[in-house]
GROMACS .gro file of C-alpha atoms in nm:
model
  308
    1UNK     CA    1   7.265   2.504 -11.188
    2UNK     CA    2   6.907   2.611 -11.308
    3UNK     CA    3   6.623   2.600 -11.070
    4UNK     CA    4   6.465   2.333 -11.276
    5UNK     CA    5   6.770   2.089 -11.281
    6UNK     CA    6   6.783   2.193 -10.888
    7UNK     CA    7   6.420   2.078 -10.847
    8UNK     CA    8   6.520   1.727 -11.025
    9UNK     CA    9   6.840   1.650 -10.831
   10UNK     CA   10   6.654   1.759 -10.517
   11UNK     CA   11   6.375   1.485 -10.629
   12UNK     CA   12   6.623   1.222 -10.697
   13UNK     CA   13   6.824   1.263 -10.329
   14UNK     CA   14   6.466   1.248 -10.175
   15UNK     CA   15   6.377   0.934 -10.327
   16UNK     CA   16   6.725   0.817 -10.248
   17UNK     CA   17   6.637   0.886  -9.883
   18UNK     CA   18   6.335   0.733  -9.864
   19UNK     CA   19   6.476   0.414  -9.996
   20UNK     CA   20   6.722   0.380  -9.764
   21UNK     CA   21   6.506   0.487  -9.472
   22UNK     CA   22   6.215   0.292  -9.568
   23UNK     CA   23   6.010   0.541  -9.322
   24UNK     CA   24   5.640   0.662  -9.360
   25UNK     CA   25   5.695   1.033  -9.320
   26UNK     CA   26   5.377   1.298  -9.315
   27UNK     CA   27   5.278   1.455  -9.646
   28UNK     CA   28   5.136   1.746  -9.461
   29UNK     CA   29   5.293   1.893  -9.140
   30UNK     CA   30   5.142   2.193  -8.936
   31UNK     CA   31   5.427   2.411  -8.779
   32UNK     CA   32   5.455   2.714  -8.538
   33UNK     CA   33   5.644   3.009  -8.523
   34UNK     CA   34   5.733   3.198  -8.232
   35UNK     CA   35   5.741   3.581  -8.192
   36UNK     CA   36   5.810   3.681  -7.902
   37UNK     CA   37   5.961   3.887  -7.666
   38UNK     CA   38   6.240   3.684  -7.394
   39UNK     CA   39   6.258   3.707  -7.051
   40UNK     CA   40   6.575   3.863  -7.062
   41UNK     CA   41   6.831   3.736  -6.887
   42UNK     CA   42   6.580   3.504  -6.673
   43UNK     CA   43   6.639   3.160  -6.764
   44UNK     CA   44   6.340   3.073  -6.514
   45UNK     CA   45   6.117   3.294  -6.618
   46UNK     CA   46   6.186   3.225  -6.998
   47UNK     CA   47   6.143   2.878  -6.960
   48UNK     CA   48   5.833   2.917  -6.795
   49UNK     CA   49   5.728   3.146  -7.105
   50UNK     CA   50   5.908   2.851  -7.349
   51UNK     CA   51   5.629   2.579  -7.229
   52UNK     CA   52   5.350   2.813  -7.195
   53UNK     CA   53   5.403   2.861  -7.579
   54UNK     CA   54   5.508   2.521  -7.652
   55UNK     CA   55   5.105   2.429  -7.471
   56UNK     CA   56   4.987   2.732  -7.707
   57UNK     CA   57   5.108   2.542  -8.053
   58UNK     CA   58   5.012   2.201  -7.958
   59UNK     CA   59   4.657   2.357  -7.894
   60UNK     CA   60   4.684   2.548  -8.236
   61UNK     CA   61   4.742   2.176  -8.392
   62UNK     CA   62   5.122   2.271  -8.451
   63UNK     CA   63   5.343   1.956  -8.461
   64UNK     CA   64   5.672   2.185  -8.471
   65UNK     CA   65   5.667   2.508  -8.258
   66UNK     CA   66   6.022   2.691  -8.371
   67UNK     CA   67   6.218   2.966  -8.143
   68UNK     CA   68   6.451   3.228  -8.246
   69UNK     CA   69   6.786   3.225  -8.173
   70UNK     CA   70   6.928   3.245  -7.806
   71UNK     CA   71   6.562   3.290  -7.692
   72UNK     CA   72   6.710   3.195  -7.348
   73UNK     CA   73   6.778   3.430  -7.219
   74UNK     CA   74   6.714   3.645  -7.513
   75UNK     CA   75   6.972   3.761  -7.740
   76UNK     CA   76   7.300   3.950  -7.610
   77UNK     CA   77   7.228   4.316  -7.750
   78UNK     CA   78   7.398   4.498  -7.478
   79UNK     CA   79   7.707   4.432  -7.723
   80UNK     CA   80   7.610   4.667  -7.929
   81UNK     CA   81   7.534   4.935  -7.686
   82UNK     CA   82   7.823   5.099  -7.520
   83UNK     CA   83   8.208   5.003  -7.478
   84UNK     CA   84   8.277   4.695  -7.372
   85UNK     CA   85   8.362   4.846  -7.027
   86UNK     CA   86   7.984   4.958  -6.958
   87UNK     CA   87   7.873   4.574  -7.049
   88UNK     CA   88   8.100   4.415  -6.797
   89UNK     CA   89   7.848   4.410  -6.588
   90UNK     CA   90   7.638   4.144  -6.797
   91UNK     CA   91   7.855   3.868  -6.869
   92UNK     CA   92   7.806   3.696  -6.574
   93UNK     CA   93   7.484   3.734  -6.534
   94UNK     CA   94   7.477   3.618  -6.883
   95UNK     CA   95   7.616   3.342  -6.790
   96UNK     CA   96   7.428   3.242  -6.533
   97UNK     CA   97   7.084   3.218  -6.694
   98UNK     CA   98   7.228   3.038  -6.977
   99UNK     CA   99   7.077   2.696  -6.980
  100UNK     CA  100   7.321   2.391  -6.978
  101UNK     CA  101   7.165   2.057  -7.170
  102UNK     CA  102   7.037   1.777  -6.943
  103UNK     CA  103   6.983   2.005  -6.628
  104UNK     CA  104   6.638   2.060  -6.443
  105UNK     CA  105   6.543   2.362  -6.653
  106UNK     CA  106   6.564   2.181  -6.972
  107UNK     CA  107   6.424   1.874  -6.849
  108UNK     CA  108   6.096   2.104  -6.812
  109UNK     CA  109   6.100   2.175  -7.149
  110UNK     CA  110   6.163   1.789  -7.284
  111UNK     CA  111   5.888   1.717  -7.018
  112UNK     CA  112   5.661   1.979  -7.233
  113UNK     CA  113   5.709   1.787  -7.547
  114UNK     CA  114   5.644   1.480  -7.439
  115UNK     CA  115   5.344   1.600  -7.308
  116UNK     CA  116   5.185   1.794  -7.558
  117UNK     CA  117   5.341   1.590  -7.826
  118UNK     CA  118   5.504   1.836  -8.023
  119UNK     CA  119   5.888   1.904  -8.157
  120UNK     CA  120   6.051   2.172  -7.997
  121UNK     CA  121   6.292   2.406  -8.200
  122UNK     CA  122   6.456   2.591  -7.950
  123UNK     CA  123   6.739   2.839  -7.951
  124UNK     CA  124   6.952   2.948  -7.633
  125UNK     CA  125   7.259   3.022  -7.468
  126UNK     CA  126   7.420   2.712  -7.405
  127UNK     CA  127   7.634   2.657  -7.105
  128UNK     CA  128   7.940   2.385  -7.165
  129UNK     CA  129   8.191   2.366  -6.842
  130UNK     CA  130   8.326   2.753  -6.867
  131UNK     CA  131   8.171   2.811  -7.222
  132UNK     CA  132   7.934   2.926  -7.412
  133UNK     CA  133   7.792   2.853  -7.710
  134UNK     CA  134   7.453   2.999  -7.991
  135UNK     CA  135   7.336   2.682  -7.997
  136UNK     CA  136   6.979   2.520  -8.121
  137UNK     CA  137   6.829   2.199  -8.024
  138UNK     CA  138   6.593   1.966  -8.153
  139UNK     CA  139   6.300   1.756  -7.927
  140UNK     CA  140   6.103   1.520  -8.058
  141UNK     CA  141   5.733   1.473  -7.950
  142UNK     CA  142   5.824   1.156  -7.733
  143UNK     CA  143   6.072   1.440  -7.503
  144UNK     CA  144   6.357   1.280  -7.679
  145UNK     CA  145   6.608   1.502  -7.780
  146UNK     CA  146   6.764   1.451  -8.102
  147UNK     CA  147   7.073   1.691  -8.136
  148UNK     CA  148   7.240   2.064  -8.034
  149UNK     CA  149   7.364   2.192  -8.297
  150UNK     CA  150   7.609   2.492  -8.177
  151UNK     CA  151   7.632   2.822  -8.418
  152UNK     CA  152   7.940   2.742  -8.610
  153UNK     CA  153   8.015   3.118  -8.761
  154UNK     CA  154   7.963   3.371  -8.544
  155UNK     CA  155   7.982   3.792  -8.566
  156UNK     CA  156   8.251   3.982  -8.496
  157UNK     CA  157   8.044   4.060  -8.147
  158UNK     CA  158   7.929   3.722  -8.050
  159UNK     CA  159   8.278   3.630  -8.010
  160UNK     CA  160   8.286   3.782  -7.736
  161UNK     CA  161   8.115   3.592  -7.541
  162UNK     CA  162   8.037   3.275  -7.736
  163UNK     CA  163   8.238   3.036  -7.906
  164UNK     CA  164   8.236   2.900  -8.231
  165UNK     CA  165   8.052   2.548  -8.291
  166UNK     CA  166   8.275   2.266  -8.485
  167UNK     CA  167   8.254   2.322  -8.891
  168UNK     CA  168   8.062   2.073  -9.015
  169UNK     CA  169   7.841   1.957  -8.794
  170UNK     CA  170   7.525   1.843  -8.958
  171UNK     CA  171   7.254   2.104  -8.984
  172UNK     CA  172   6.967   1.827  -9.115
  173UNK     CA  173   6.752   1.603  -8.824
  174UNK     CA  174   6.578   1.291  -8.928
  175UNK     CA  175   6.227   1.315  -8.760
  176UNK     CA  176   5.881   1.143  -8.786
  177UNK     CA  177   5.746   1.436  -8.977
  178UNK     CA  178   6.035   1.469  -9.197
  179UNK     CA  179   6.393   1.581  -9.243
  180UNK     CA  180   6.399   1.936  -9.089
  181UNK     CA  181   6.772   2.141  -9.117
  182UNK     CA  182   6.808   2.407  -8.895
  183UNK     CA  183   7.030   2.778  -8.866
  184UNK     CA  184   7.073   3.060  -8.693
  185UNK     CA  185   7.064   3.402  -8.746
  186UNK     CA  186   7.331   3.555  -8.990
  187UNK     CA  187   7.433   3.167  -9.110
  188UNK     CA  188   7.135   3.246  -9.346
  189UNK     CA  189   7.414   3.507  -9.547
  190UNK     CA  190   7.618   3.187  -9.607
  191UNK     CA  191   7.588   3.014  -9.967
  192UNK     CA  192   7.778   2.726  -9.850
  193UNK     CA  193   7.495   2.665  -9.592
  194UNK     CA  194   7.223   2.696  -9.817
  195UNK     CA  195   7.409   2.412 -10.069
  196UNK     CA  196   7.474   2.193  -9.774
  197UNK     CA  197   7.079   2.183  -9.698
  198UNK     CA  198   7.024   2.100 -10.094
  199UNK     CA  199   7.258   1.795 -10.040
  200UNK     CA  200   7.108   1.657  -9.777
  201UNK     CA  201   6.751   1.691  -9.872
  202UNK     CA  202   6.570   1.876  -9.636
  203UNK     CA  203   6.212   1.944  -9.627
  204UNK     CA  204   6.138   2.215  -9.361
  205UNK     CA  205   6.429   2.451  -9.303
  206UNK     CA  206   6.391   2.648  -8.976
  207UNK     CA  207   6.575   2.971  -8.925
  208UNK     CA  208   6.622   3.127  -8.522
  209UNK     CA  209   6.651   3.495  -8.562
  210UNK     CA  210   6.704   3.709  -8.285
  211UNK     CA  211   6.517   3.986  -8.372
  212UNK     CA  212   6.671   4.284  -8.532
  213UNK     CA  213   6.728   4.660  -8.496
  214UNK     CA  214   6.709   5.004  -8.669
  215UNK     CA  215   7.008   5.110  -8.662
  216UNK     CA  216   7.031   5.506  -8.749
  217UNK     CA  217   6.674   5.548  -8.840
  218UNK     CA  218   6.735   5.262  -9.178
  219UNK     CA  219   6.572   4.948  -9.170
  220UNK     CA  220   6.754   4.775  -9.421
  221UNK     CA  221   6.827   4.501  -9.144
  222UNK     CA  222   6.487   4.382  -9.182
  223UNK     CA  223   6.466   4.416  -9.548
  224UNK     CA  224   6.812   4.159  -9.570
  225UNK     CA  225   6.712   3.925  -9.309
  226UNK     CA  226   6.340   3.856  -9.474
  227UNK     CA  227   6.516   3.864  -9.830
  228UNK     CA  228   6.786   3.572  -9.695
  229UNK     CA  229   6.494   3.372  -9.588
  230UNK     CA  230   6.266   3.428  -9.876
  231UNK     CA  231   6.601   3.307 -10.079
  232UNK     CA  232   6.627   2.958  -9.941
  233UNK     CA  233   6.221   2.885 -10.008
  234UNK     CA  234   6.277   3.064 -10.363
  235UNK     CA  235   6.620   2.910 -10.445
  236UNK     CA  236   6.673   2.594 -10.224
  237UNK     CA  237   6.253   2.510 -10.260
  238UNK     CA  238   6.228   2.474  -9.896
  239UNK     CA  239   5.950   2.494  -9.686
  240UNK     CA  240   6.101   2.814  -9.450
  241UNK     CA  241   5.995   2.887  -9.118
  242UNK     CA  242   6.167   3.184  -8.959
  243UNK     CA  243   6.139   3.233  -8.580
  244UNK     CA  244   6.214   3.577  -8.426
  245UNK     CA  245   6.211   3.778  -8.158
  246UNK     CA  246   6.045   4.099  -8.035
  247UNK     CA  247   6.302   4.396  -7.881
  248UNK     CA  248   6.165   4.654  -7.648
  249UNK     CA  249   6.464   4.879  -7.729
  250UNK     CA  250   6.690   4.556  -7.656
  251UNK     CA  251   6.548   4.513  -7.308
  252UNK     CA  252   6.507   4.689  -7.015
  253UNK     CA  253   6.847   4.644  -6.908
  254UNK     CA  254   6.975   4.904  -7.206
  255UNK     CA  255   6.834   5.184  -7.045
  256UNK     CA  256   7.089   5.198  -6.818
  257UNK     CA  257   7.337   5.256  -7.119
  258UNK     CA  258   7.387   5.623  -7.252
  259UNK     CA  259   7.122   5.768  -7.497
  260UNK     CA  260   7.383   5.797  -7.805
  261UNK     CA  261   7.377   5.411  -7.760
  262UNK     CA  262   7.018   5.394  -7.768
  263UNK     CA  263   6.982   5.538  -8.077
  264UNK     CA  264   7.226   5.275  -8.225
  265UNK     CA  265   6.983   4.986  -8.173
  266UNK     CA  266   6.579   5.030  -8.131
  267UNK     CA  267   6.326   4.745  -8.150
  268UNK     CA  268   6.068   4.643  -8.221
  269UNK     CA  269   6.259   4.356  -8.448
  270UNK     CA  270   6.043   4.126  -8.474
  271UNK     CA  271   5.963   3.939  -8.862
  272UNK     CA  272   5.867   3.576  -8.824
  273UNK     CA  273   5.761   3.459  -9.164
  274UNK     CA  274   5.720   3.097  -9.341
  275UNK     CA  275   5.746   3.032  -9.680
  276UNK     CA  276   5.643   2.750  -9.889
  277UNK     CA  277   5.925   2.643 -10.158
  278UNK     CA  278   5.889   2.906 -10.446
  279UNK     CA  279   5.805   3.162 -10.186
  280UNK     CA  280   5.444   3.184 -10.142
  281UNK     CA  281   5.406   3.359  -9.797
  282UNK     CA  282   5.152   3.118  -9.617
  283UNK     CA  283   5.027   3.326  -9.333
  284UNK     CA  284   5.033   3.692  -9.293
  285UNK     CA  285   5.315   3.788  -9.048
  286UNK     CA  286   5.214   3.955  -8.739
  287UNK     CA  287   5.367   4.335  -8.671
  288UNK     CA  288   5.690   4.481  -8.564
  289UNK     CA  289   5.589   4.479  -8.182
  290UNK     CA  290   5.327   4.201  -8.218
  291UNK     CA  291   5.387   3.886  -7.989
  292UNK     CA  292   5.234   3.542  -8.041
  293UNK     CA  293   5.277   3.252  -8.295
  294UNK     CA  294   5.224   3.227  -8.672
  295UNK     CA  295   5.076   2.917  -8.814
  296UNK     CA  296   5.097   2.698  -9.135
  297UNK     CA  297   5.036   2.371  -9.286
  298UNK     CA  298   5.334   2.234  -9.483
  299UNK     CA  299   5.316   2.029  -9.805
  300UNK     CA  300   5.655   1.818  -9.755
  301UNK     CA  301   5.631   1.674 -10.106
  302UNK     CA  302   5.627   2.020 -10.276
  303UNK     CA  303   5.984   2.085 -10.102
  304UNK     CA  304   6.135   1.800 -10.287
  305UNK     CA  305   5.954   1.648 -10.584
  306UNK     CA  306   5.760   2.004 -10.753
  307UNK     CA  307   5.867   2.029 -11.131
  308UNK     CA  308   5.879   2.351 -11.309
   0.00000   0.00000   0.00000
């Protein structure tokens, strides 16, 4: 399909949408995007960093403030360190500060919407009875969460310790300031995902990284992970906002493990970005080992009704 018929079947499922929802949605939508280190395996702590930069974008005007992926309690990259032997040692631990949906810890963070009236894109490690799962939820501004949506495809690695999400479940969230899809990490390599986003009619696509490494002195990584989300604003004619966090060589837990390993993965990692559709870059990103939050107004209309 050419990009231009892609732009008019994108503009006739939009107005299909609208008609059945009958909903006055924003034309305009200011949005957030979080770079920032975790507090690695401190679910307290990061939760306590989570509103402090949830209070940051509402002051900034954002009315979306996006996370990367498993920002509590930061992403596992002990996997990748040493054998699986030397990372025994994290799993429960891992475990612990995962967060589990409805407890006190994220009822703080609801709380935080509601009060700065703001949705909240988070990503986390989410506790189910003994499992756990990469998944991302959605708050709305009133507190009121609107869906988890668990990692359905995950890396060789993350099986480990995570399990899979069902297939299919629906990546797109109806909101007051429009329909906003949402992925995590290596999804974004998936053309399957990126077509079921163009069905549904999304208008902001958020994408949770986790950061990423150099691995042997190349930093392809980066190169891939910024193309794959400069493809969905170029391809799908999304508005984009990647998420992502900062490494400081993984966290201070990996200098326990062996220097060979530490030369495997090395930070800084961090690449937020957003894209309007086409792929204008609408803020400059901050650096490598920069922390703090990107902003940019979004014109929703331009993600589903431009021409060529």
């Amino acid at each position: 399909m050419s990009l231009k018929a892609n732009r008019v079947r994108r503009r006739v499922i939009a107005q299909i949408i609208r008609s059945v929802e009958g909903a006055e949605v924003p034309t305009k939508v200011r949005v957030a995007a979080v770079q920032a280190e975790p507090r690695w395996l401190d679910l307290r702590a990061g939760v306590q960093q989570a509103i402090e930069l949830i209070e940051d974008a509402a002051a900034g005007g954002a009315q979306l403030v996006a996370f990367p992926e498993t920002f509590l309690p930061g992403y596992p990259w002990w996997l990748w360190l040493d054998s699986v032997s030397w990372g025994q040692g994290f799993f429960a631990r891992y475990r612990t500060n995962s967060m589990t949906v409805g407890r006190t810890e994220f009822r703080r963070i609801a709380d935080a919407a509601r009060r700065h009236r703001i949705h909240v894109l988070l990503g986390f490690s989410e506790r189910c009875a003994s499992a756990l799962y990469m998944s991302q939820c959605l708050i709305d501004d009133r507190g009121v969460l609107l869906g988890v949506r668990r990692k359905p495809e995950l890396t060789p690695l993350e099986h480990k310790i995570f399990r899979c999400g069902e297939p299919g479940e629906s990546q797109v969230f109806r909101t007051g300031i429009g329909r906003i899809a949402v992925q995590g990490g290596s999804e974004q390599l998936h053309l399957p995902a990126r077509r079921e986003l163009e069905r549904t009619g999304a208008q902001i696509h958020v994408v949770s990284w986790p950061g990423f490494i150099v691995a042997r002195d190349v930093d392809w990584g980066v190169r891939v992970n910024n193309a794959a989300t400069l493809w969905y604003a170029v391809v799908g004619q999304l508005n984009v906002v990647a998420a992502c966090s900062v490494m400081d060589v993984a966290g201070s837990e990996t200098r326990r493990g062996s220097e060979p390993a530490k030369q495997l993965v090395r930070g800084p990692g961090g690449h937020a970005r957003i894209f309007a559709p086409g792929g204008e870059e609408l803020v400059s990103p901050l650096s490598g080992h920069e922390q703090g939050l990107l902003y940019a107004d979004l014109e929703l209309d331009l993600s589903v009704e431009s021409a060529a």
